[in-house]
């Protein structure tokens, strides 16, 4: 709560998304954790309406996509790396609960072709 200055809290959107470790827990345990976190954030004065739907667990696919976007934004957008022919870099996230390997594909005729889960 210290990152968002008090004067800007009324405009701040609060979202919380967990990754693989949370996916290991049962749906009931996840719900209890998110309900508690939501209640804690929603009870803080100064924030605009905090939606319970903004607290949840990312799928492995979503986790990989967000990781890939972050890597490409930080490295490619800043001109720190020489890019491949697609103008992006691939990303490997080897975590404690899951692994995502994400990269842009040259030809994908559909979302099913573009998303390959192993």
mmCIF file of C-alpha atoms in Angstrom:
data_model
loop_
_atom_site.group_PDB
_atom_site.id
_atom_site.type_symbol
_atom_site.label_atom_id
_atom_site.label_comp_id
_atom_site.label_asym_id
_atom_site.label_seq_id
_atom_site.Cartn_x
_atom_site.Cartn_y
_atom_site.Cartn_z
ATOM 1 C CA UNK A 1 0.000 0.000 0.000
ATOM 2 C CA UNK A 2 3.019 2.295 0.164
ATOM 3 C CA UNK A 3 3.676 2.192 -3.579
ATOM 4 C CA UNK A 4 0.468 3.990 -4.592
ATOM 5 C CA UNK A 5 0.615 7.481 -3.131
ATOM 6 C CA UNK A 6 -2.409 8.448 -1.048
ATOM 7 C CA UNK A 7 -3.562 11.102 -3.516
ATOM 8 C CA UNK A 8 -3.738 8.504 -6.332
ATOM 9 C CA UNK A 9 -5.360 5.613 -4.467
ATOM 10 C CA UNK A 10 -8.868 6.582 -5.535
ATOM 11 C CA UNK A 11 -7.879 5.939 -9.158
ATOM 12 C CA UNK A 12 -5.784 2.808 -8.556
ATOM 13 C CA UNK A 13 -7.116 -0.545 -9.722
ATOM 14 C CA UNK A 14 -6.117 -3.405 -7.439
ATOM 15 C CA UNK A 15 -5.641 -6.777 -9.127
ATOM 16 C CA UNK A 16 -3.950 -9.860 -7.749
ATOM 17 C CA UNK A 17 -3.084 -12.963 -9.743
ATOM 18 C CA UNK A 18 -1.205 -15.982 -8.398
ATOM 19 C CA UNK A 19 0.693 -18.586 -10.395
ATOM 20 C CA UNK A 20 1.608 -22.281 -10.233
ATOM 21 C CA UNK A 21 1.964 -22.645 -6.473
ATOM 22 C CA UNK A 22 -1.637 -21.586 -6.013
ATOM 23 C CA UNK A 23 -2.790 -23.988 -8.728
ATOM 24 C CA UNK A 24 -1.515 -26.821 -6.515
ATOM 25 C CA UNK A 25 -4.132 -25.960 -3.881
ATOM 26 C CA UNK A 26 -7.754 -27.064 -3.981
ATOM 27 C CA UNK A 27 -10.357 -24.682 -5.378
ATOM 28 C CA UNK A 28 -11.865 -24.298 -1.898
ATOM 29 C CA UNK A 29 -8.519 -23.302 -0.337
ATOM 30 C CA UNK A 30 -7.810 -20.869 -3.177
ATOM 31 C CA UNK A 31 -11.243 -19.278 -2.725
ATOM 32 C CA UNK A 32 -10.682 -18.844 1.021
ATOM 33 C CA UNK A 33 -7.300 -17.191 0.428
ATOM 34 C CA UNK A 34 -8.633 -14.845 -2.251
ATOM 35 C CA UNK A 35 -11.712 -13.990 -0.182
ATOM 36 C CA UNK A 36 -9.436 -13.040 2.723
ATOM 37 C CA UNK A 37 -7.087 -10.987 0.532
ATOM 38 C CA UNK A 38 -10.002 -9.227 -1.138
ATOM 39 C CA UNK A 39 -11.603 -8.382 2.211
ATOM 40 C CA UNK A 40 -8.299 -6.997 3.488
ATOM 41 C CA UNK A 41 -7.703 -4.782 0.453
ATOM 42 C CA UNK A 42 -11.354 -3.701 0.180
ATOM 43 C CA UNK A 43 -11.345 -2.596 3.830
ATOM 44 C CA UNK A 44 -8.461 -0.169 3.275
ATOM 45 C CA UNK A 45 -9.671 3.410 3.050
ATOM 46 C CA UNK A 46 -9.024 5.436 -0.054
ATOM 47 C CA UNK A 47 -9.123 2.753 -2.739
ATOM 48 C CA UNK A 48 -11.935 2.783 -5.241
ATOM 49 C CA UNK A 49 -14.222 -0.209 -5.463
ATOM 50 C CA UNK A 50 -12.174 -3.406 -5.381
ATOM 51 C CA UNK A 51 -13.755 -6.289 -7.299
ATOM 52 C CA UNK A 52 -13.475 -9.856 -6.011
ATOM 53 C CA UNK A 53 -13.206 -10.999 -9.651
ATOM 54 C CA UNK A 54 -9.826 -9.235 -9.821
ATOM 55 C CA UNK A 55 -8.336 -11.775 -7.384
ATOM 56 C CA UNK A 56 -7.556 -15.198 -8.829
ATOM 57 C CA UNK A 57 -5.136 -17.709 -10.282
ATOM 58 C CA UNK A 58 -3.580 -17.514 -13.733
ATOM 59 C CA UNK A 59 -3.653 -20.581 -15.941
ATOM 60 C CA UNK A 60 -0.292 -21.933 -17.056
ATOM 61 C CA UNK A 61 -0.970 -20.483 -20.511
ATOM 62 C CA UNK A 62 -1.707 -17.032 -19.059
ATOM 63 C CA UNK A 63 1.385 -17.230 -16.854
ATOM 64 C CA UNK A 64 3.540 -17.974 -19.897
ATOM 65 C CA UNK A 65 2.008 -15.179 -21.968
ATOM 66 C CA UNK A 66 2.448 -12.557 -19.234
ATOM 67 C CA UNK A 67 6.049 -13.677 -18.697
ATOM 68 C CA UNK A 68 6.771 -13.467 -22.414
ATOM 69 C CA UNK A 69 5.202 -10.005 -22.635
ATOM 70 C CA UNK A 70 7.251 -8.784 -19.666
ATOM 71 C CA UNK A 71 10.545 -10.105 -21.065
ATOM 72 C CA UNK A 72 9.913 -8.601 -24.481
ATOM 73 C CA UNK A 73 8.787 -5.269 -23.045
ATOM 74 C CA UNK A 74 11.820 -4.978 -20.775
ATOM 75 C CA UNK A 75 14.488 -6.269 -23.162
ATOM 76 C CA UNK A 76 13.272 -5.586 -26.674
ATOM 77 C CA UNK A 77 11.451 -2.336 -26.013
ATOM 78 C CA UNK A 78 14.582 -0.907 -24.453
ATOM 79 C CA UNK A 79 16.716 -2.016 -27.415
ATOM 80 C CA UNK A 80 18.908 -4.160 -25.173
ATOM 81 C CA UNK A 81 18.885 -7.258 -27.376
ATOM 82 C CA UNK A 82 19.297 -8.051 -31.020
ATOM 83 C CA UNK A 83 15.903 -9.309 -32.115
ATOM 84 C CA UNK A 84 15.098 -12.346 -34.211
ATOM 85 C CA UNK A 85 13.202 -12.142 -37.510
ATOM 86 C CA UNK A 86 9.889 -11.875 -35.636
ATOM 87 C CA UNK A 87 11.094 -8.926 -33.574
ATOM 88 C CA UNK A 88 10.842 -10.754 -30.250
ATOM 89 C CA UNK A 89 12.762 -13.049 -27.937
ATOM 90 C CA UNK A 90 11.578 -16.291 -26.384
ATOM 91 C CA UNK A 91 11.177 -16.719 -22.639
ATOM 92 C CA UNK A 92 11.774 -19.649 -20.299
ATOM 93 C CA UNK A 93 10.279 -19.541 -16.806
ATOM 94 C CA UNK A 94 11.478 -22.492 -14.747
ATOM 95 C CA UNK A 95 9.579 -22.146 -11.509
ATOM 96 C CA UNK A 96 8.943 -24.242 -8.451
ATOM 97 C CA UNK A 97 5.492 -25.386 -9.528
ATOM 98 C CA UNK A 98 5.530 -25.142 -13.318
ATOM 99 C CA UNK A 99 7.589 -24.315 -16.379
ATOM 100 C CA UNK A 100 6.575 -22.132 -19.311
ATOM 101 C CA UNK A 101 8.482 -21.814 -22.569
ATOM 102 C CA UNK A 102 6.984 -19.096 -24.752
ATOM 103 C CA UNK A 103 7.942 -17.699 -28.135
ATOM 104 C CA UNK A 104 6.356 -16.065 -31.134
ATOM 105 C CA UNK A 105 5.533 -18.384 -34.011
ATOM 106 C CA UNK A 106 5.941 -17.299 -37.605
ATOM 107 C CA UNK A 107 2.815 -19.000 -38.961
ATOM 108 C CA UNK A 108 -0.209 -19.853 -36.877
ATOM 109 C CA UNK A 109 -3.493 -20.183 -38.723
ATOM 110 C CA UNK A 110 -5.550 -20.377 -35.533
ATOM 111 C CA UNK A 111 -5.262 -19.954 -31.786
ATOM 112 C CA UNK A 112 -5.053 -23.749 -31.483
ATOM 113 C CA UNK A 113 -2.023 -23.702 -33.783
ATOM 114 C CA UNK A 114 -0.481 -20.797 -31.892
ATOM 115 C CA UNK A 115 -0.832 -22.403 -28.479
ATOM 116 C CA UNK A 116 0.973 -25.651 -27.915
ATOM 117 C CA UNK A 117 0.908 -27.082 -24.423
ATOM 118 C CA UNK A 118 3.353 -29.784 -23.403
#
